[in-house]
Amino acid sequence: MAVALALSERGRGRTGANPNVGCVIVKKGIIVGRGWTQPGGRPHAEEMALAEAGASANGADIYVTMEPCAHESTRGPTCSNAIIDAKPKRVIVATLDADERTRRRGIDRLGDAGITVSVGIREPEARRAMAGFLSRVENARPFVTLKLAMSLDGCIAMADGTSQWITGDRARAHAHLERARSDAILVGAGTAKADKPGLDVRIDGLTDHSPQPVILGNDPEIPDHWLQIAEPAEIAGLADINWLLVEGGATTAASFLQAGLIDRLMLYRAPIIIGGGLPGIGDIGLQKLGDAHGQWRRTDRRELGQDVLEIYEHAA
Amino acid sequence: MAVALALSERGRGRTGANPNVGCVIVKKGIIVGRGWTQPGGRPHAEEMALAEAGASANGADIYVTMEPCAHESTRGPTCSNAIIDAKPKRVIVATLDADERTRRRGIDRLGDAGITVSVGIREPEARRAMAGFLSRVENARPFVTLKLAMSLDGCIAMADGTSQWITGDRARAHAHLERARSDAILVGAGTAKADKPGLDVRIDGLTDHSPQPVILGNDPEIPDHWLQIAEPAEIAGLADINWLLVEGGATTAASFLQAGLIDRLMLYRAPIIIGGGLPGIGDIGLQKLGDAHGQWRRTDRRELGQDVLEIYEHAA
């Protein structure tokens, strides 16, 4: 299942309305098929892995990060049917489909066909790996990450707005990789006007993974292909966006935080002191200091050159 | 030497004008004497360890974090003479005395008496452990630590000044321990007026380790036993202060940073977002963002409950 989870990451930020699923088929201890949801959402991970395995899928174990689909689609085969046709011995599922319309139908169909089905293996990791799709189904909005590149004293720029560069090469490359893993990237109108950010992925080989740019607020000068929303809650209307990356500035970050629409913080911190610079997060309407506690828990930390990346997830 | 270094920490913040030295005497693989500089500076570490070892020091190895003293004093015996009288086989020294008036005289005297002397074992750790004394001798001022308790977004208080509490119990206890390891603690007049901080050590058993309070700026209402300085450079005139802890607020932190008088940062960071609160560090006169880089390197990190402590030292 660890391999299937790793494969699921390959599709992240590129699967449209579909979950970024990973799938591995194992026969007699050997991996005979691997798959992940392809760009745009098709083929599904299972379809890709079954194609690779061919006849070897007969009697094999299939590990898949989410319950195989059970509904008909004009876009491709139904995975639970395709699996039944391949005659595996077992199907091991990390988490059920979150969509109540199809939930349990996939595994029930496999079970009815005499295949042994296990559910719940590495479920927390699977929910994290496919959090974008799950958020859209469960919360009717994308999974939202707020990214900040800060100094030790919490500034994202000097008082005059200069912010190039706070973090080093490795941290900036990592941030660009996160862009490639996002369906859309959002900045406020002020940041768009001041920085004119490209919001593209500047990593060789990944430049075609650039996410959909979205702006919060009004700017008549934004390019045609950018989307525009008036307030954070409107992210619910962004079609086919599982993973949304909010990149600033302070007012935008604050408005999303105040609306309770940030699921994850990616805080890149450089070993510098700016002193009297621009803060990363504006007024979020905090009434009592005690209310700020218990909201966030640190789930990852890594050193990127001289900089440190800390990831926090909403505790709720 | 690791044991001697650990013992040296016991004297930290309490040895007056003297270095906080640690000393261990080893005979046939067994520790027969241990010593550290006592409160006020006497007895010295070597004197204490020799007293414990008694006749066992004959033929033993003596590990000491700094070159034994060679100058006469009315306050106690000269350690190099006392060691010669004890007839050890070897003396292992981490670092030479920084004071040019006595430097090398201690080890030369031991060598002349036929004792084998090694110098430089674990010298970087020893210089860090006794950085307060070394700074006074080499830079004519105390070793200065800036301590900040911040939110993830770099705030030390809400916009209305509320700062109780940002960090949790364990981080606050750790900060009080650092107070006990400091000779003096400094706050700005604004912080003194607003918070009326006790600046004492509130840990059972260590309440008598409370450091000398110092205020930067003018406040006619400060208690009699507080010292007062008009600008950061005046810390050079603080007698018998090896370790100075600067606790805020933002203007004071900035004035010390701008004057280049901060050697170490202790950053306690809580997993909370305040948003639009008070920044920890005010304007430090930074002209170019590039100038902020290369100044600080992270030397330690630890988790204290939900909070994280990072320690940075000046890279210069």
PDB file of N, CA and C in Angstrom, chain B residues 92-147:
ATOM      1  N   ILE B  92      44.542  17.956  30.992  1.00  0.00           N
ATOM      2  CA  ILE B  92      43.944  18.117  29.660  1.00  0.00           C
ATOM      3  C   ILE B  92      43.051  19.368  29.694  1.00  0.00           C
ATOM      4  N   VAL B  93      43.385  20.332  28.821  1.00  0.00           N
ATOM      5  CA  VAL B  93      42.737  21.643  28.845  1.00  0.00           C
ATOM      6  C   VAL B  93      41.935  21.826  27.548  1.00  0.00           C
ATOM      7  N   ALA B  94      40.670  22.279  27.668  1.00  0.00           N
ATOM      8  CA  ALA B  94      39.865  22.499  26.458  1.00  0.00           C
ATOM      9  C   ALA B  94      40.292  23.769  25.743  1.00  0.00           C
ATOM     10  N   THR B  95      40.421  24.860  26.484  1.00  0.00           N
ATOM     11  CA  THR B  95      40.792  26.118  25.825  1.00  0.00           C
ATOM     12  C   THR B  95      41.665  26.963  26.748  1.00  0.00           C
ATOM     13  N   LEU B  96      42.533  27.764  26.128  1.00  0.00           N
ATOM     14  CA  LEU B  96      43.408  28.637  26.907  1.00  0.00           C
ATOM     15  C   LEU B  96      42.601  29.774  27.518  1.00  0.00           C
ATOM     16  N   ASP B  97      43.141  30.378  28.566  1.00  0.00           N
ATOM     17  CA  ASP B  97      42.529  31.579  29.131  1.00  0.00           C
ATOM     18  C   ASP B  97      42.568  32.671  28.076  1.00  0.00           C
ATOM     19  N   ALA B  98      41.457  33.394  27.918  1.00  0.00           N
ATOM     20  CA  ALA B  98      41.392  34.437  26.892  1.00  0.00           C
ATOM     21  C   ALA B  98      42.150  35.691  27.324  1.00  0.00           C
ATOM     22  N   ASP B  99      42.339  35.835  28.610  1.00  0.00           N
ATOM     23  CA  ASP B  99      42.995  37.036  29.135  1.00  0.00           C
ATOM     24  C   ASP B  99      44.482  37.016  28.774  1.00  0.00           C
ATOM     25  N   GLU B 100      44.912  37.977  27.952  1.00  0.00           N
ATOM     26  CA  GLU B 100      46.295  37.969  27.449  1.00  0.00           C
ATOM     27  C   GLU B 100      47.314  38.066  28.583  1.00  0.00           C
ATOM     28  N   ARG B 101      46.899  38.612  29.728  1.00  0.00           N
ATOM     29  CA  ARG B 101      47.837  38.780  30.840  1.00  0.00           C
ATOM     30  C   ARG B 101      48.225  37.444  31.468  1.00  0.00           C
ATOM     31  N   THR B 102      47.305  36.450  31.354  1.00  0.00           N
ATOM     32  CA  THR B 102      47.614  35.162  31.993  1.00  0.00           C
ATOM     33  C   THR B 102      47.707  34.027  30.981  1.00  0.00           C
ATOM     34  N   ARG B 103      47.304  34.314  29.736  1.00  0.00           N
ATOM     35  CA  ARG B 103      47.235  33.283  28.701  1.00  0.00           C
ATOM     36  C   ARG B 103      48.569  32.542  28.565  1.00  0.00           C
ATOM     37  N   ARG B 104      48.523  31.235  28.586  1.00  0.00           N
ATOM     38  CA  ARG B 104      49.676  30.327  28.460  1.00  0.00           C
ATOM     39  C   ARG B 104      50.527  30.241  29.729  1.00  0.00           C
ATOM     40  N   ARG B 105      50.384  31.202  30.647  1.00  0.00           N
ATOM     41  CA  ARG B 105      51.198  31.117  31.856  1.00  0.00           C
ATOM     42  C   ARG B 105      50.802  29.925  32.699  1.00  0.00           C
ATOM     43  N   GLY B 106      49.506  29.604  32.728  1.00  0.00           N
ATOM     44  CA  GLY B 106      49.034  28.470  33.526  1.00  0.00           C
ATOM     45  C   GLY B 106      49.590  27.161  32.993  1.00  0.00           C
ATOM     46  N   ILE B 107      49.479  26.950  31.681  1.00  0.00           N
ATOM     47  CA  ILE B 107      49.950  25.662  31.145  1.00  0.00           C
ATOM     48  C   ILE B 107      51.478  25.601  31.129  1.00  0.00           C
ATOM     49  N   ASP B 108      52.139  26.753  30.936  1.00  0.00           N
ATOM     50  CA  ASP B 108      53.601  26.756  30.953  1.00  0.00           C
ATOM     51  C   ASP B 108      54.121  26.341  32.330  1.00  0.00           C
ATOM     52  N   ARG B 109      53.452  26.853  33.352  1.00  0.00           N
ATOM     53  CA  ARG B 109      53.882  26.539  34.703  1.00  0.00           C
ATOM     54  C   ARG B 109      53.725  25.040  34.984  1.00  0.00           C
ATOM     55  N   LEU B 110      52.619  24.448  34.486  1.00  0.00           N
ATOM     56  CA  LEU B 110      52.399  23.007  34.669  1.00  0.00           C
ATOM     57  C   LEU B 110      53.458  22.209  33.914  1.00  0.00           C
ATOM     58  N   GLY B 111      53.744  22.633  32.692  1.00  0.00           N
ATOM     59  CA  GLY B 111      54.743  21.934  31.884  1.00  0.00           C
ATOM     60  C   GLY B 111      56.122  21.995  32.539  1.00  0.00           C
ATOM     61  N   ASP B 112      56.458  23.166  33.055  1.00  0.00           N
ATOM     62  CA  ASP B 112      57.759  23.340  33.716  1.00  0.00           C
ATOM     63  C   ASP B 112      57.890  22.412  34.921  1.00  0.00           C
ATOM     64  N   ALA B 113      56.755  22.050  35.511  1.00  0.00           N
ATOM     65  CA  ALA B 113      56.780  21.171  36.692  1.00  0.00           C
ATOM     66  C   ALA B 113      56.800  19.694  36.283  1.00  0.00           C
ATOM     67  N   GLY B 114      56.888  19.428  34.966  1.00  0.00           N
ATOM     68  CA  GLY B 114      56.999  18.047  34.502  1.00  0.00           C
ATOM     69  C   GLY B 114      55.663  17.356  34.256  1.00  0.00           C
ATOM     70  N   ILE B 115      54.587  18.120  34.282  1.00  0.00           N
ATOM     71  CA  ILE B 115      53.259  17.525  34.037  1.00  0.00           C
ATOM     72  C   ILE B 115      52.971  17.578  32.533  1.00  0.00           C
ATOM     73  N   THR B 116      52.442  16.468  31.961  1.00  0.00           N
ATOM     74  CA  THR B 116      52.057  16.453  30.552  1.00  0.00           C
ATOM     75  C   THR B 116      50.792  17.295  30.371  1.00  0.00           C
ATOM     76  N   VAL B 117      50.824  18.206  29.412  1.00  0.00           N
ATOM     77  CA  VAL B 117      49.676  19.098  29.206  1.00  0.00           C
ATOM     78  C   VAL B 117      49.183  18.980  27.762  1.00  0.00           C
ATOM     79  N   SER B 118      47.878  18.757  27.584  1.00  0.00           N
ATOM     80  CA  SER B 118      47.255  18.770  26.250  1.00  0.00           C
ATOM     81  C   SER B 118      46.249  19.920  26.209  1.00  0.00           C
ATOM     82  N   VAL B 119      46.241  20.623  25.087  1.00  0.00           N
ATOM     83  CA  VAL B 119      45.330  21.774  24.962  1.00  0.00           C
ATOM     84  C   VAL B 119      44.516  21.649  23.677  1.00  0.00           C
ATOM     85  N   GLY B 120      43.228  22.022  23.738  1.00  0.00           N
ATOM     86  CA  GLY B 120      42.411  22.105  22.522  1.00  0.00           C
ATOM     87  C   GLY B 120      41.380  21.016  22.375  1.00  0.00           C
ATOM     88  N   ILE B 121      41.261  20.151  23.410  1.00  0.00           N
ATOM     89  CA  ILE B 121      40.267  19.077  23.361  1.00  0.00           C
ATOM     90  C   ILE B 121      38.866  19.687  23.523  1.00  0.00           C
ATOM     91  N   ARG B 122      37.995  19.469  22.544  1.00  0.00           N
ATOM     92  CA  ARG B 122      36.621  19.990  22.599  1.00  0.00           C
ATOM     93  C   ARG B 122      36.593  21.510  22.792  1.00  0.00           C
ATOM     94  N   GLU B 123      37.513  22.176  22.130  1.00  0.00           N
ATOM     95  CA  GLU B 123      37.590  23.621  22.311  1.00  0.00           C
ATOM     96  C   GLU B 123      36.322  24.370  21.853  1.00  0.00           C
ATOM     97  N   PRO B 124      35.726  24.004  20.687  1.00  0.00           N
ATOM     98  CA  PRO B 124      34.512  24.749  20.291  1.00  0.00           C
ATOM     99  C   PRO B 124      33.404  24.664  21.344  1.00  0.00           C
ATOM    100  N   GLU B 125      33.187  23.465  21.904  1.00  0.00           N
ATOM    101  CA  GLU B 125      32.149  23.330  22.923  1.00  0.00           C
ATOM    102  C   GLU B 125      32.515  24.148  24.166  1.00  0.00           C
ATOM    103  N   ALA B 126      33.805  24.143  24.508  1.00  0.00           N
ATOM    104  CA  ALA B 126      34.228  24.891  25.696  1.00  0.00           C
ATOM    105  C   ALA B 126      34.039  26.391  25.494  1.00  0.00           C
ATOM    106  N   ARG B 127      34.347  26.862  24.297  1.00  0.00           N
ATOM    107  CA  ARG B 127      34.162  28.294  24.035  1.00  0.00           C
ATOM    108  C   ARG B 127      32.678  28.663  24.100  1.00  0.00           C
ATOM    109  N   ARG B 128      31.833  27.735  23.671  1.00  0.00           N
ATOM    110  CA  ARG B 128      30.392  28.014  23.754  1.00  0.00           C
ATOM    111  C   ARG B 128      29.922  27.990  25.209  1.00  0.00           C
ATOM    112  N   ALA B 129      30.453  27.017  25.978  1.00  0.00           N
ATOM    113  CA  ALA B 129      30.007  26.873  27.368  1.00  0.00           C
ATOM    114  C   ALA B 129      30.435  28.068  28.225  1.00  0.00           C
ATOM    115  N   MET B 130      31.558  28.689  27.864  1.00  0.00           N
ATOM    116  CA  MET B 130      32.067  29.807  28.676  1.00  0.00           C
ATOM    117  C   MET B 130      32.058  31.100  27.866  1.00  0.00           C
ATOM    118  N   ALA B 131      31.106  31.197  26.925  1.00  0.00           N
ATOM    119  CA  ALA B 131      31.070  32.331  25.986  1.00  0.00           C
ATOM    120  C   ALA B 131      30.888  33.669  26.695  1.00  0.00           C
ATOM    121  N   GLY B 132      30.228  33.655  27.859  1.00  0.00           N
ATOM    122  CA  GLY B 132      30.023  34.911  28.577  1.00  0.00           C
ATOM    123  C   GLY B 132      31.341  35.537  29.001  1.00  0.00           C
ATOM    124  N   PHE B 133      32.176  34.765  29.703  1.00  0.00           N
ATOM    125  CA  PHE B 133      33.489  35.251  30.131  1.00  0.00           C
ATOM    126  C   PHE B 133      34.348  35.609  28.920  1.00  0.00           C
ATOM    127  N   LEU B 134      34.349  34.734  27.899  1.00  0.00           N
ATOM    128  CA  LEU B 134      35.195  34.984  26.718  1.00  0.00           C
ATOM    129  C   LEU B 134      34.774  36.272  26.012  1.00  0.00           C
ATOM    130  N   SER B 135      33.463  36.535  25.953  1.00  0.00           N
ATOM    131  CA  SER B 135      32.999  37.764  25.314  1.00  0.00           C
ATOM    132  C   SER B 135      33.459  38.983  26.105  1.00  0.00           C
ATOM    133  N   ARG B 136      33.424  38.886  27.428  1.00  0.00           N
ATOM    134  CA  ARG B 136      33.863  40.027  28.230  1.00  0.00           C
ATOM    135  C   ARG B 136      35.337  40.325  27.988  1.00  0.00           C
ATOM    136  N   VAL B 137      36.134  39.261  27.888  1.00  0.00           N
ATOM    137  CA  VAL B 137      37.573  39.468  27.681  1.00  0.00           C
ATOM    138  C   VAL B 137      37.856  39.897  26.238  1.00  0.00           C
ATOM    139  N   GLU B 138      37.215  39.230  25.278  1.00  0.00           N
ATOM    140  CA  GLU B 138      37.556  39.451  23.862  1.00  0.00           C
ATOM    141  C   GLU B 138      36.805  40.634  23.252  1.00  0.00           C
ATOM    142  N   ASN B 139      35.553  40.872  23.684  1.00  0.00           N
ATOM    143  CA  ASN B 139      34.744  41.941  23.095  1.00  0.00           C
ATOM    144  C   ASN B 139      34.397  43.049  24.090  1.00  0.00           C
ATOM    145  N   ALA B 140      34.904  42.928  25.302  1.00  0.00           N
ATOM    146  CA  ALA B 140      34.656  43.936  26.344  1.00  0.00           C
ATOM    147  C   ALA B 140      33.168  44.170  26.600  1.00  0.00           C
ATOM    148  N   ARG B 141      32.408  43.111  26.521  1.00  0.00           N
ATOM    149  CA  ARG B 141      30.972  43.200  26.836  1.00  0.00           C
ATOM    150  C   ARG B 141      30.442  41.799  27.120  1.00  0.00           C
ATOM    151  N   PRO B 142      29.258  41.691  27.745  1.00  0.00           N
ATOM    152  CA  PRO B 142      28.693  40.362  27.993  1.00  0.00           C
ATOM    153  C   PRO B 142      28.326  39.660  26.689  1.00  0.00           C
ATOM    154  N   PHE B 143      28.118  38.355  26.782  1.00  0.00           N
ATOM    155  CA  PHE B 143      27.537  37.572  25.697  1.00  0.00           C
ATOM    156  C   PHE B 143      26.031  37.812  25.777  1.00  0.00           C
ATOM    157  N   VAL B 144      25.435  38.220  24.654  1.00  0.00           N
ATOM    158  CA  VAL B 144      24.040  38.666  24.692  1.00  0.00           C
ATOM    159  C   VAL B 144      23.130  37.708  23.921  1.00  0.00           C
ATOM    160  N   THR B 145      22.089  37.243  24.604  1.00  0.00           N
ATOM    161  CA  THR B 145      21.069  36.388  23.989  1.00  0.00           C
ATOM    162  C   THR B 145      19.765  37.170  23.897  1.00  0.00           C
ATOM    163  N   LEU B 146      19.163  37.127  22.723  1.00  0.00           N
ATOM    164  CA  LEU B 146      17.824  37.706  22.553  1.00  0.00           C
ATOM    165  C   LEU B 146      16.815  36.575  22.588  1.00  0.00           C
ATOM    166  N   LYS B 147      15.875  36.668  23.508  1.00  0.00           N
ATOM    167  CA  LYS B 147      14.832  35.648  23.639  1.00  0.00           C
ATOM    168  C   LYS B 147      13.499  36.223  23.162  1.00  0.00           C
TER     169      LYS B 147
END
